[in-house]
Short mmCIF file of C-alpha atoms in Angstrom, two decimals:
data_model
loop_
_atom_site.label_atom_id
_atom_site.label_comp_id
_atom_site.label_asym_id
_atom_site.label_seq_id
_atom_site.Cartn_x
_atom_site.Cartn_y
_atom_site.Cartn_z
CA UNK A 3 6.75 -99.59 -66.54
CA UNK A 4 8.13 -101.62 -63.26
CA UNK A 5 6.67 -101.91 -60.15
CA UNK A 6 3.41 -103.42 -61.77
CA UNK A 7 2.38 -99.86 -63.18
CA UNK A 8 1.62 -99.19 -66.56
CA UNK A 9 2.73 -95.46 -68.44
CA UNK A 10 -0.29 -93.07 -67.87
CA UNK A 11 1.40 -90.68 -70.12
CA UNK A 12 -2.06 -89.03 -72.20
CA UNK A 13 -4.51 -90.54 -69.21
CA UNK A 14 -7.37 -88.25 -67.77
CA UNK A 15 -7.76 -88.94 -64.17
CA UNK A 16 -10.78 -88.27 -61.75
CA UNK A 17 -10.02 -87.27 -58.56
CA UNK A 18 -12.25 -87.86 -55.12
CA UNK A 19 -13.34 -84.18 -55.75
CA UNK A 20 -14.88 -84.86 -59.46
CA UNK A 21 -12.02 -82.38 -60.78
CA UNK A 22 -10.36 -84.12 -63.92
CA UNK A 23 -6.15 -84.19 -64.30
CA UNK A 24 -4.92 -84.86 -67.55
CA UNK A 25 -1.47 -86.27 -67.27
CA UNK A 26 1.42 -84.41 -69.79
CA UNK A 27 4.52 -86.54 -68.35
CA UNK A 28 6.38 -88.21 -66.04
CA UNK A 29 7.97 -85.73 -63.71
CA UNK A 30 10.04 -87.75 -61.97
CA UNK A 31 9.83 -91.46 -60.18
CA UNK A 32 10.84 -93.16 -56.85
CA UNK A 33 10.71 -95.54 -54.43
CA UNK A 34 7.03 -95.05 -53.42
CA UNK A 35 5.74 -94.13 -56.77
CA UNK A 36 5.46 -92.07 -59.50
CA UNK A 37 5.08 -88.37 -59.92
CA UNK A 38 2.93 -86.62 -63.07
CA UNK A 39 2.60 -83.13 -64.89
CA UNK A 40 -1.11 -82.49 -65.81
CA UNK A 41 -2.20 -79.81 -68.48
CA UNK A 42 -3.57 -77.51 -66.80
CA UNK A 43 0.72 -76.82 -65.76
CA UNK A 44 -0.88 -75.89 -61.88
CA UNK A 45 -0.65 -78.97 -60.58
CA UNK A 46 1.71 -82.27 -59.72
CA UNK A 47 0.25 -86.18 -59.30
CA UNK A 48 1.61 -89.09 -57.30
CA UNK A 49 0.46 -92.32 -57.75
CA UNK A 50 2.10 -95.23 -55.44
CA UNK A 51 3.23 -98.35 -57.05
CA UNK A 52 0.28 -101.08 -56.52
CA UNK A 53 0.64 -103.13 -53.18
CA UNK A 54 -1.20 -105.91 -54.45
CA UNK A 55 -2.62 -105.83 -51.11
CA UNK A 56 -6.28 -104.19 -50.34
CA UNK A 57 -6.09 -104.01 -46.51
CA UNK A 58 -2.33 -101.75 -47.41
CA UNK A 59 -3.96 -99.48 -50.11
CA UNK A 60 -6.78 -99.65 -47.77
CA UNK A 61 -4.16 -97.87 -44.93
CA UNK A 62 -2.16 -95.99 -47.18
CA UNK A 63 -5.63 -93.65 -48.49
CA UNK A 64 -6.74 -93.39 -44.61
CA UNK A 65 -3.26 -91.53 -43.91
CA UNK A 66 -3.31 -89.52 -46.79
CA UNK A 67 -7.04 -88.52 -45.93
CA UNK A 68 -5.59 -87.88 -41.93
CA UNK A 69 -2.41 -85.68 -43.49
CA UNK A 70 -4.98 -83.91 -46.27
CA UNK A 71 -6.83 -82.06 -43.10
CA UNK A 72 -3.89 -81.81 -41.19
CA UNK A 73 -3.54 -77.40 -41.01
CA UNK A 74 0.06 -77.73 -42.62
CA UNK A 75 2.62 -75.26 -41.53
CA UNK A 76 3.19 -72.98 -45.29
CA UNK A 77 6.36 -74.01 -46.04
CA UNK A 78 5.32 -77.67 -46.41
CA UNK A 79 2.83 -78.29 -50.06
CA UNK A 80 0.04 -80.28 -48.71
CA UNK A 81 -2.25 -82.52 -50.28
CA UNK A 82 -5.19 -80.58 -52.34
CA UNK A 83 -7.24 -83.96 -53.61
CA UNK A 84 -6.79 -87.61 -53.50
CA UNK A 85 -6.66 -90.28 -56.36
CA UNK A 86 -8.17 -93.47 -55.74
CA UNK A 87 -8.46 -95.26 -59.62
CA UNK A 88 -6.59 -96.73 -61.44
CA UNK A 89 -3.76 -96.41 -58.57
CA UNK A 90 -4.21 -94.87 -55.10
CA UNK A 91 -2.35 -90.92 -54.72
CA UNK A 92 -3.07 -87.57 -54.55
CA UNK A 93 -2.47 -84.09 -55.88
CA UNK A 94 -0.72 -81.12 -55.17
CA UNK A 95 0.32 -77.80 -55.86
CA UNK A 96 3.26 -77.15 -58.87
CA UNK A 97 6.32 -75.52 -57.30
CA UNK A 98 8.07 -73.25 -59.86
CA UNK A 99 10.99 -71.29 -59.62
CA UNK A 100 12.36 -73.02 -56.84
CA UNK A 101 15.64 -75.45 -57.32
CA UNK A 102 16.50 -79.10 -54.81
CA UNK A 103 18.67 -78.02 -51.89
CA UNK A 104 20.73 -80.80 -53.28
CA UNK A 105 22.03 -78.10 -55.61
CA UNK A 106 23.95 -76.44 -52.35
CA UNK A 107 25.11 -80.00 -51.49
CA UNK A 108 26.57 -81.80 -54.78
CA UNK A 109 29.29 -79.70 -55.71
CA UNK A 110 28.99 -79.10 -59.60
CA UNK A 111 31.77 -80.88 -61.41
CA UNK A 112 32.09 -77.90 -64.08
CA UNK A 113 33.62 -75.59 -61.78
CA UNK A 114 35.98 -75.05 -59.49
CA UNK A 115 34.79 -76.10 -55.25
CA UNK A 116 36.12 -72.52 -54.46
CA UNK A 117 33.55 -70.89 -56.91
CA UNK A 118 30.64 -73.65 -56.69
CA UNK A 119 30.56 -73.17 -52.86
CA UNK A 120 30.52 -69.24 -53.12
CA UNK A 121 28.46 -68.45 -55.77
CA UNK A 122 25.38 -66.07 -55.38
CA UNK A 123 26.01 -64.54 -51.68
CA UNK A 124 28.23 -68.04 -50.57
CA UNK A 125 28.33 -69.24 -47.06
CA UNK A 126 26.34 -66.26 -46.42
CA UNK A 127 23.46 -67.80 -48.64
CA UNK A 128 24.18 -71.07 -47.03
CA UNK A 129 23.74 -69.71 -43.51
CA UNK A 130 20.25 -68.05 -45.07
CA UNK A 131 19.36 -71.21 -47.04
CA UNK A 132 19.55 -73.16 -43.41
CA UNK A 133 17.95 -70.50 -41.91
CA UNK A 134 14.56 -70.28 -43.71
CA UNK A 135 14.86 -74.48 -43.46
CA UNK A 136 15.45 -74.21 -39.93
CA UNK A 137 12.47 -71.60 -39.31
CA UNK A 138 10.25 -73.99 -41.24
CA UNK A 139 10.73 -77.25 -39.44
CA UNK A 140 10.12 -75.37 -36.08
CA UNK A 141 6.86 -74.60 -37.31
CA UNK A 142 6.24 -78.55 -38.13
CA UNK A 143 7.72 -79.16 -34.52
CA UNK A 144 5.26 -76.89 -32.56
CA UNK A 145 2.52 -78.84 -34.32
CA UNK A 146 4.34 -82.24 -32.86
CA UNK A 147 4.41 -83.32 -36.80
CA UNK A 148 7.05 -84.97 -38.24
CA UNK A 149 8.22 -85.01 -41.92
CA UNK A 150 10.27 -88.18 -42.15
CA UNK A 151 11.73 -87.85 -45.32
CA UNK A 152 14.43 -84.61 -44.98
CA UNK A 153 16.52 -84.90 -47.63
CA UNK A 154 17.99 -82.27 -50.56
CA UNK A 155 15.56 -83.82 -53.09
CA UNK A 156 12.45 -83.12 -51.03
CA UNK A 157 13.44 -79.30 -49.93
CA UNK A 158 12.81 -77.00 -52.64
CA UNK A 159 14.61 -73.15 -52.41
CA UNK A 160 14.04 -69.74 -54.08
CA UNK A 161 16.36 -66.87 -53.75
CA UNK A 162 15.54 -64.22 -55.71
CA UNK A 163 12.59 -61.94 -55.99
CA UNK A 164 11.24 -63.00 -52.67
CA UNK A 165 13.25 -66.05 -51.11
CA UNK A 166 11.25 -69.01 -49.96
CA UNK A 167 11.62 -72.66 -48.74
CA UNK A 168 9.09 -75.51 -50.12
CA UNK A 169 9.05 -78.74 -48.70
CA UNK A 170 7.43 -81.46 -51.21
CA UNK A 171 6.59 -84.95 -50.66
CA UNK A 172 4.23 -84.32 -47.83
CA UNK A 173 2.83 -88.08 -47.64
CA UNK A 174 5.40 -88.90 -45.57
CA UNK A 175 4.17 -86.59 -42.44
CA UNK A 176 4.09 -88.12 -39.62
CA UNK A 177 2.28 -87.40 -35.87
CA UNK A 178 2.20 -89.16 -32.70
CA UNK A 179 -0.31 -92.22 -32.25
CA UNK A 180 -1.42 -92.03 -36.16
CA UNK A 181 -0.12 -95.43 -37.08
CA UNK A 182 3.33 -95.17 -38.66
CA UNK A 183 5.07 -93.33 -41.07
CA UNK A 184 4.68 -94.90 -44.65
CA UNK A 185 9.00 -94.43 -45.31
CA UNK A 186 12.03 -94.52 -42.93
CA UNK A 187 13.68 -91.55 -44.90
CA UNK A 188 16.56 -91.39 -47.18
CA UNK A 189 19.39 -92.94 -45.61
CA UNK A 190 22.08 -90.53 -45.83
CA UNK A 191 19.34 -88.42 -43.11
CA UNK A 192 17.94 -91.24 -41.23
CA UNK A 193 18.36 -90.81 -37.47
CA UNK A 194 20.61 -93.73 -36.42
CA UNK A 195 17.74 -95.46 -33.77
CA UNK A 196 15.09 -95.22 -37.25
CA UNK A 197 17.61 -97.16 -39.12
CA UNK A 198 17.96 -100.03 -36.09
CA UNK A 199 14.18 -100.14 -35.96
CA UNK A 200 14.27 -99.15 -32.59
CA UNK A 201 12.06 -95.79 -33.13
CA UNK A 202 9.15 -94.93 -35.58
CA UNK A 203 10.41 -91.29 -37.06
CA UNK A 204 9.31 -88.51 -34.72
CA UNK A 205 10.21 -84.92 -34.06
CA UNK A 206 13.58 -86.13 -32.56
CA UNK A 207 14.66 -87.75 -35.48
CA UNK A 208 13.73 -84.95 -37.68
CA UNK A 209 16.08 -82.87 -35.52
CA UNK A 210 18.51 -85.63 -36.53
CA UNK A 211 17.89 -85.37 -39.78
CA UNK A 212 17.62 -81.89 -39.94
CA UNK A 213 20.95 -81.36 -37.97
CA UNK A 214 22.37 -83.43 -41.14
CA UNK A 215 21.42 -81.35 -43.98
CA UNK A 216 22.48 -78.11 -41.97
CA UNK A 217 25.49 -80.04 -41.25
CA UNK A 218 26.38 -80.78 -45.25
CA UNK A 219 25.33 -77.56 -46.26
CA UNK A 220 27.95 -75.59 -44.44
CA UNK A 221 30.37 -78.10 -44.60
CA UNK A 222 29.47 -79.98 -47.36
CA UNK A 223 30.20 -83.50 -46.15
CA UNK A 224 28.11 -85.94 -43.73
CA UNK A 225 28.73 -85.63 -39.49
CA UNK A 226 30.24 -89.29 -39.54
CA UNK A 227 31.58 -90.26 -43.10
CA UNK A 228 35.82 -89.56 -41.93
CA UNK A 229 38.33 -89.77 -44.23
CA UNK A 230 38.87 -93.27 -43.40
CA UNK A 231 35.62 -94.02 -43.96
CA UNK A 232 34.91 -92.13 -47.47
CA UNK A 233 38.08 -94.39 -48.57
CA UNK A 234 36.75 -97.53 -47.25
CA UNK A 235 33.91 -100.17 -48.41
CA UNK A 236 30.16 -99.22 -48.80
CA UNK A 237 29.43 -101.49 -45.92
CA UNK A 238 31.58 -98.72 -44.08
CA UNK A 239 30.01 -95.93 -44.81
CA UNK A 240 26.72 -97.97 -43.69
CA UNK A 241 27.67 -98.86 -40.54
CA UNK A 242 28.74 -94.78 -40.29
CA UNK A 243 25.39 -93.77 -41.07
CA UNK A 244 23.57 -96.39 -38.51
CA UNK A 245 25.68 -94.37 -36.18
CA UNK A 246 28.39 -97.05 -35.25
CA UNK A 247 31.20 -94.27 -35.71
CA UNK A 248 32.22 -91.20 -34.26
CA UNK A 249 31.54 -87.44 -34.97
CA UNK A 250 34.18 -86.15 -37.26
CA UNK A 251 36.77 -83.61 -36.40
CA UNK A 252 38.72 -81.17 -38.77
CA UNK A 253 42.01 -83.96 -38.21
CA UNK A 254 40.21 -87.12 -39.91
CA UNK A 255 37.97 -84.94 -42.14
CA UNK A 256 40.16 -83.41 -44.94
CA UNK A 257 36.99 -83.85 -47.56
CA UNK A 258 35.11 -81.15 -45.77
CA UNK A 259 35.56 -77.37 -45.29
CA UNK A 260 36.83 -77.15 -41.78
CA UNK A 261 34.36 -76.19 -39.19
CA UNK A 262 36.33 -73.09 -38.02
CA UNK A 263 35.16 -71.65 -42.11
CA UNK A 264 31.79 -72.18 -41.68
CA UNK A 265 30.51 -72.54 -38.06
CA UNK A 266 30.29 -70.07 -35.01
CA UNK A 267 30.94 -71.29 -32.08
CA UNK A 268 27.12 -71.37 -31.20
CA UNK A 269 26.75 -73.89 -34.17
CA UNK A 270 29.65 -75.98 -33.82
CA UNK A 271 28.62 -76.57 -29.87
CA UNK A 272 24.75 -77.70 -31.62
CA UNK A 273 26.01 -80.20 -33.94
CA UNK A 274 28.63 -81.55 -30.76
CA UNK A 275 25.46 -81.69 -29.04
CA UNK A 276 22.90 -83.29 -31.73
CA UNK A 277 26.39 -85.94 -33.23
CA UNK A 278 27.71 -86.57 -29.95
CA UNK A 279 25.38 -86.66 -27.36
CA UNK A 280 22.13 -86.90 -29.03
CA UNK A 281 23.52 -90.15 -30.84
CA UNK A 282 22.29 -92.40 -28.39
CA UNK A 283 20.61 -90.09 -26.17
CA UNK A 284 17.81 -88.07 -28.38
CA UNK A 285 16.80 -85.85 -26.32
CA UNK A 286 20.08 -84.15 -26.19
CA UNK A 287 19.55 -82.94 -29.52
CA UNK A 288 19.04 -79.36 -30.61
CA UNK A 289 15.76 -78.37 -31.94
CA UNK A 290 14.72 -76.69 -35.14
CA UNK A 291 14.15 -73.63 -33.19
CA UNK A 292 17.84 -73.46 -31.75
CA UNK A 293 19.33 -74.06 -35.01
CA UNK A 294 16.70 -70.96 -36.69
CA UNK A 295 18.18 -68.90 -33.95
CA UNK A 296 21.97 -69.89 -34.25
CA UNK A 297 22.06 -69.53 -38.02
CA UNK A 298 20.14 -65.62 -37.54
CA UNK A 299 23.07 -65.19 -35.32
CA UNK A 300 26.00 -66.45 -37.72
CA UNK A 301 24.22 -63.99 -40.18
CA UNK A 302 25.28 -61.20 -38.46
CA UNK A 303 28.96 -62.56 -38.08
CA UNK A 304 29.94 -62.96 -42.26
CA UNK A 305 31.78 -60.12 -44.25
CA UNK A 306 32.68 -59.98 -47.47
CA UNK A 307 36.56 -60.34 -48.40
CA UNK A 308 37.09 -56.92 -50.34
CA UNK A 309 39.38 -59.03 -52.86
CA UNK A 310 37.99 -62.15 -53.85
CA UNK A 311 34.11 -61.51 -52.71
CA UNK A 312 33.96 -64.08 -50.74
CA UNK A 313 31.94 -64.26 -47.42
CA UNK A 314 33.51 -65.55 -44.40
CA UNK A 315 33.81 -65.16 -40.79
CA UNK A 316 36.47 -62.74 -38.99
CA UNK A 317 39.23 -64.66 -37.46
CA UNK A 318 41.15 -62.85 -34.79
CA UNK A 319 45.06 -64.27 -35.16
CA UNK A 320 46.52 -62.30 -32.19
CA UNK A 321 45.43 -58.52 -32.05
CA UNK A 322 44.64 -58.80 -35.49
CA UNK A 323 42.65 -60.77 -38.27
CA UNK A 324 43.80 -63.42 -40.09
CA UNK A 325 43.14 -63.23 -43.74
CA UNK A 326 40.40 -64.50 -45.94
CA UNK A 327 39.88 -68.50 -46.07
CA UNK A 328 39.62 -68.26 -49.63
CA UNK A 329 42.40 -65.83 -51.20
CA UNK A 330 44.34 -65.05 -48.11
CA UNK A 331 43.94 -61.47 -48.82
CA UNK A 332 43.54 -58.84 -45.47
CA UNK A 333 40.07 -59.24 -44.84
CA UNK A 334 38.48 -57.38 -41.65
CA UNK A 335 35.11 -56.18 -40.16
CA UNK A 336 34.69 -52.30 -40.24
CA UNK A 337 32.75 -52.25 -36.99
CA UNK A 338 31.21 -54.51 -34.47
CA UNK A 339 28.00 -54.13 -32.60
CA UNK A 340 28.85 -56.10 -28.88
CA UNK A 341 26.01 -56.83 -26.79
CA UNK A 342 26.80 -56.96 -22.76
CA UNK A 343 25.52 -57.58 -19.98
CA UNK A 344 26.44 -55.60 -17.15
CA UNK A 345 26.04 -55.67 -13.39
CA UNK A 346 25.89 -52.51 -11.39
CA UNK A 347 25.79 -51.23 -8.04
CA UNK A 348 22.10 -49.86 -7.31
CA UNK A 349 19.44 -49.51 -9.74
CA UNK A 350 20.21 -46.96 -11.79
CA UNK A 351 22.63 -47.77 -14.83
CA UNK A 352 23.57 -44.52 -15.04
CA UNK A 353 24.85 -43.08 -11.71
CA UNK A 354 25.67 -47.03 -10.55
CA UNK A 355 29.10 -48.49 -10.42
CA UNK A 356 29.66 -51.24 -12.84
CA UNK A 357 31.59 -54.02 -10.70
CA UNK A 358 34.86 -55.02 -11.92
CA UNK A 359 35.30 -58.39 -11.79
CA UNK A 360 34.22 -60.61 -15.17
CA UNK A 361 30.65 -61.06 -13.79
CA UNK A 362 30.11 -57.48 -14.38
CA UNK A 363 30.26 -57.20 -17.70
CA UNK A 364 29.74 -60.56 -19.93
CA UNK A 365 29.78 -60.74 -23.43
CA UNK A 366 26.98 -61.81 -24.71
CA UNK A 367 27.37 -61.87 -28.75
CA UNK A 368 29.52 -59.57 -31.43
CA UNK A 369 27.77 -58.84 -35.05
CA UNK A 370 29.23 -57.33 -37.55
CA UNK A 371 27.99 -54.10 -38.81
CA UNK A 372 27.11 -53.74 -43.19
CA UNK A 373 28.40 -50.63 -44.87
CA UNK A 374 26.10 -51.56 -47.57
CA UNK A 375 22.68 -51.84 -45.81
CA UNK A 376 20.98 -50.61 -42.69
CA UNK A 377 21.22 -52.80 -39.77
CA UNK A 378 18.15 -53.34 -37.78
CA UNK A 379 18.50 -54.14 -34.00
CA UNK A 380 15.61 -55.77 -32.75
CA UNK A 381 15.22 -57.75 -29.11
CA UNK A 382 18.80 -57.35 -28.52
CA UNK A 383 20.07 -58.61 -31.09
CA UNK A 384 21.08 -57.36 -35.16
CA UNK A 385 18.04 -58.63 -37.17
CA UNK A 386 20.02 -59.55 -40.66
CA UNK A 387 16.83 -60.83 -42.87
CA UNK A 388 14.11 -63.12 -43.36
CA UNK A 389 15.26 -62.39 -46.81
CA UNK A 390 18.92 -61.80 -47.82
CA UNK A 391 18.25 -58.78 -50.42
CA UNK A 392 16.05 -56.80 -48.07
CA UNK A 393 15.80 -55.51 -44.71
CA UNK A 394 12.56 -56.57 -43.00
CA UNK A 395 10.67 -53.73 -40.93
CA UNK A 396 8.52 -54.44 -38.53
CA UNK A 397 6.88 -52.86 -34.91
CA UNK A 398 9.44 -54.93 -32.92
CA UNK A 399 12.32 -53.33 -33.76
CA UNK A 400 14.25 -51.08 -31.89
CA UNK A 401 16.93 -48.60 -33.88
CA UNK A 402 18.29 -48.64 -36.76
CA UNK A 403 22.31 -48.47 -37.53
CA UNK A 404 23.49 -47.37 -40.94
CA UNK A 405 26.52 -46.23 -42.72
CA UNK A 406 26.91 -42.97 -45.31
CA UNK A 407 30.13 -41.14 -45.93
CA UNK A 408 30.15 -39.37 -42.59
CA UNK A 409 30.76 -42.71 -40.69
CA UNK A 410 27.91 -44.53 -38.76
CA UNK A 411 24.72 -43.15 -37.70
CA UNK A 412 22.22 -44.71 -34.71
CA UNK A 413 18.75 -43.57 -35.56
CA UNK A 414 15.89 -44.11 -34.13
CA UNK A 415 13.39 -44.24 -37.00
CA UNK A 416 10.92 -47.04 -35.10
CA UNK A 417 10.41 -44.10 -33.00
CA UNK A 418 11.02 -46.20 -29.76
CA UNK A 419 10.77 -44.51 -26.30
CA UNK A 420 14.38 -44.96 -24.37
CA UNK A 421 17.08 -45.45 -26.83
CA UNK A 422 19.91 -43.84 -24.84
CA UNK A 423 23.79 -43.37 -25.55
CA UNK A 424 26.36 -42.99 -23.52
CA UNK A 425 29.31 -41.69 -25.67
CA UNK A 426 32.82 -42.80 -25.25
CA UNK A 427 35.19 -41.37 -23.07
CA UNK A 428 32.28 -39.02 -21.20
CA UNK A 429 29.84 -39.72 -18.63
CA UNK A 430 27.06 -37.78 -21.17
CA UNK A 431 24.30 -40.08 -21.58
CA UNK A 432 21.91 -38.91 -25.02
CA UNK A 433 18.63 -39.95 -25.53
CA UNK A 434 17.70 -40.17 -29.53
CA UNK A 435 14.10 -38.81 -30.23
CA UNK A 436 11.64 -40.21 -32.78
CA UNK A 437 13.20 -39.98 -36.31
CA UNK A 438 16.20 -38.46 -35.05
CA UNK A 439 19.93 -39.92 -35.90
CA UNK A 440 23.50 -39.67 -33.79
CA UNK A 441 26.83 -40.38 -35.22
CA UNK A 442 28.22 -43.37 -33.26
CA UNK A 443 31.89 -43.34 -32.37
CA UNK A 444 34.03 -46.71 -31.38
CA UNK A 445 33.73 -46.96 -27.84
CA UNK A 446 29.99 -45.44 -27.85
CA UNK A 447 27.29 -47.55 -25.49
CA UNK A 448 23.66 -48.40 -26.91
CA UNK A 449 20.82 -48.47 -23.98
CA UNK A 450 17.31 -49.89 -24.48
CA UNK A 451 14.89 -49.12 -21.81
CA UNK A 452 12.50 -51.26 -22.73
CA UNK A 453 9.99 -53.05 -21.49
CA UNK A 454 11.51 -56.03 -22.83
CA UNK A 455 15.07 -54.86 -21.29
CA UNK A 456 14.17 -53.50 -17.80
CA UNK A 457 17.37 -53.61 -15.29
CA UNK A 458 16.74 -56.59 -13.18
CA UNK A 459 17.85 -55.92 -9.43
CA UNK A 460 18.61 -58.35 -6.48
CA UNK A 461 19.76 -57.36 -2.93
CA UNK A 462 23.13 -59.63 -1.40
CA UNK A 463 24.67 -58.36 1.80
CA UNK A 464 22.39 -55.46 2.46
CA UNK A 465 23.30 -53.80 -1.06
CA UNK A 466 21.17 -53.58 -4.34
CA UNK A 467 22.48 -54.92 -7.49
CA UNK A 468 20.95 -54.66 -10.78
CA UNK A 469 21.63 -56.24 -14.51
CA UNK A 470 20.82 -54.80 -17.47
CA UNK A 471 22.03 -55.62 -21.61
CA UNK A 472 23.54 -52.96 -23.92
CA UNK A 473 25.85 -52.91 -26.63
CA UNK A 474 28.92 -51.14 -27.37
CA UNK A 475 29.72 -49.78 -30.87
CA UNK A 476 33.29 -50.66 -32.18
CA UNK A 477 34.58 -49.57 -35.08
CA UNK A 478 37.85 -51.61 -36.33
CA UNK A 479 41.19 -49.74 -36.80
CA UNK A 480 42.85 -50.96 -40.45
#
């Protein structure tokens, strides 16, 4: 074997705890080291290539000692012994069932792009896939850890029978004033001041990095590789990734799915913020947190073309949609869920005059209402999953909006105190009781008096104004 390491294919080794690993086979390799099955089929090995240097080895088992307490955030598979003999590494939990993100972001050769990017639940998956990656790094980022090494090798995803995100290769962690990381990253992810030398990795450029593989999985091509660029040398494309070229638009990127296909307008204005300004200046860019949030959001925006099965997001062409980005075919929403906020005269929503001009009554975000599944608001906003095949119920939420052959139905099943509606065309406000329903029609207004949603009043000229959020139900004429 290279790197001055020998095969321990057959070898038992002893760990620091006096457990035993025999090792089956080589599981994989890299630049670091080398990775090991053992027999017991529980369990994965890494053993770094020998530095030929004791003081390095010497550092390299005091960081893996630091990041072996470190309380790791769930997501991430931490280190459960170390290895000292014959070669320094550690051990850590076998991930099964899961599959590299890099399967989302190599398009398989076999098949067509059109049925390799929408297979499963398409950009609908994507938008989940990036969700769950999202939510995970925030949790590394409130612990002011860094991982270092984001890349579609290193992020391990499950879908079915209880989705999950894994992130292997946990080495690599990082934290302020603990030494340095032991790897920049993988290139194609590195923030462009780590690949200059000018920064150790930190939490900023993980939200580089992270911002990246969001980036690719929607769009399925790289924030600075143009046209021009993909068709140009390799020293190109280097000098793209160090950050010496400029964020691509739909014009000069033809390899890519347009943005309009696969972002909202929340996420295209993150990635302007994280390519653009958070180039040079790194505190500009958008955290993990922001992009969890953003992606929950574009959840509740997809639907489902009725002809092809794709997923998609509505596009308005005039008064009415355009068609599917895939087939073409007429492809609408069946109702919208809009969430306002309104300003009124006095402090009562009710008898108070809503003023006309556009501060009061501001749009605050549309979802798209499922025929197939309920849809659970909760803290203003449609809660769409923490895993795509089932709803997730919990104390926070607020109502409950579902579909049967009567039409839709608001119903108040978390048996919430002050869900209120105010149907269309009337000035009769209802107030839904504990496990009771009401059929919605378009035009129909959703209160919450909530705690969490309590009109907020100010005084100007002697008068009281007050705001409050609601939502208006909309169903979609064909």
């Amino acid at each position: 074997m290279s790197n001055g390491m020998e095969d321990l294919t057959g070898v038992t080794l002893t760990a620091e705890s006096g457990r035993k690993y025999k090792l089956t086979k080589q599981a994989g390799s890299g630049a670091q080291g080398v990775v090991y099955e053992e027999n017991g089929n529980n369990y994965m090995v890494k053993l770094y290539y020998p530095s030929g240097s004791e003081s390095i080895d010497a550092d390299v088992l005091d960081r893996l000692r630091f990041i072996k307490d470190i309380a790791m955030p769930k997501n991430f598979v931490s280190i459960i012994d170390l290895i000292t003999l014959p070669y320094i590494g550690y051990v850590m939990e076998k991930v099964t069932e899961h599959k590299p993100l890099n399967s989302y972001l190599i398009p398989d050769r076999n098949v067509s792009f059109p049925e390799w990017y929408n297979q499963g639940l398409g950009l609908y998956e994507r938008i989940f896939v990036g969700y769950i990656i999202a939510k995970a790094f925030g949790e590394l980022e409130k612990s002011n850890l860094s991982y270092c090494d984001i890349s579609g090798n290193n992020i391990l995803i499950k879908i079915a029978k209880g989705a999950s995100v894994k992130m292997i290769d946990v080495d690599n962690i990082y934290t302020a004033g603990k030494g340095k990381s032991a790897i920049l990253g993988t290139p194609r992810y590195i923030a462009p001041e780590v690949i200059s030398r000018q920064k150790n990795p930190d939490v900023l450029s993980d939200n580089y990095s992270l911002a990246v593989i969001l980036f690719e999985l929607l769009r399925v091509g790289h924030p600075y590789i143009s046209d021009d660029v993909l068709d140009g040398t390799p020293e190109d494309e280097e000098n793209a990734l160090a950050g010496n070229a400029d964020y691509v638009t739909d014009d000069n990127s033809t390899n890519m799915l347009p943005a309009d296909i696969v972002f909202t307008d929340k996420l295209k204005e993150l990635f302007r913020r994280c390519f653009e300004d958070g180039k040079h200046n790194r505190l500009s860019r958008p955290s993990a947190t922001e992009f969890e949030q953003a992606l929950l959001e574009a959840s509740n925006k997809v639907i489902k073309c009725p002809s092809c099965g794709a997923w998609h997001y509505p596009r308005k062409d005039g008064k009415s949609y355009a068609g599917c980005p895939w087939c073409d075919s007429p492809s609408r929403p069946k109702a919208m869920l809009n969430f306002y906020d309104i300003l009124f005269e006095g402090t009562d929503y009710q008898t108070g005059k809503i003023l006309d001009s556009k501060a009061g009554k501001k749009l605050v975000n549309s979802y798209v209402l499922k025929e197939s599944r309920k849809n659970l608001v909760k803290g203003l906003y449609v809660l769409r999953f923490d895993d795509p095949s089932k709803e997730r119920r919990t104390a926070d939420n607020y109502i409950t909006i579902a579909h049967n052959e009567q039409g839709y139905h608001a119903y108040n099943e978390f048996g919430k105190d002050g869900i209120v509606i105010k149907q269309y065309g009337t000035n009769k406000y209802i107030r839904v009781g504990k496990n009771k329903a009401l059929q919605l029609h378009s035009g129909d207004e959703i209160y919450f008096e909530m705690d969490t949603n309590k009109a907020i009043s100010i005084e100007c000229g002697g008068k009281k104004y007050s705001f409050i959020r609601m939502a208006r139900f909309m169903e979609e004429k064909a």
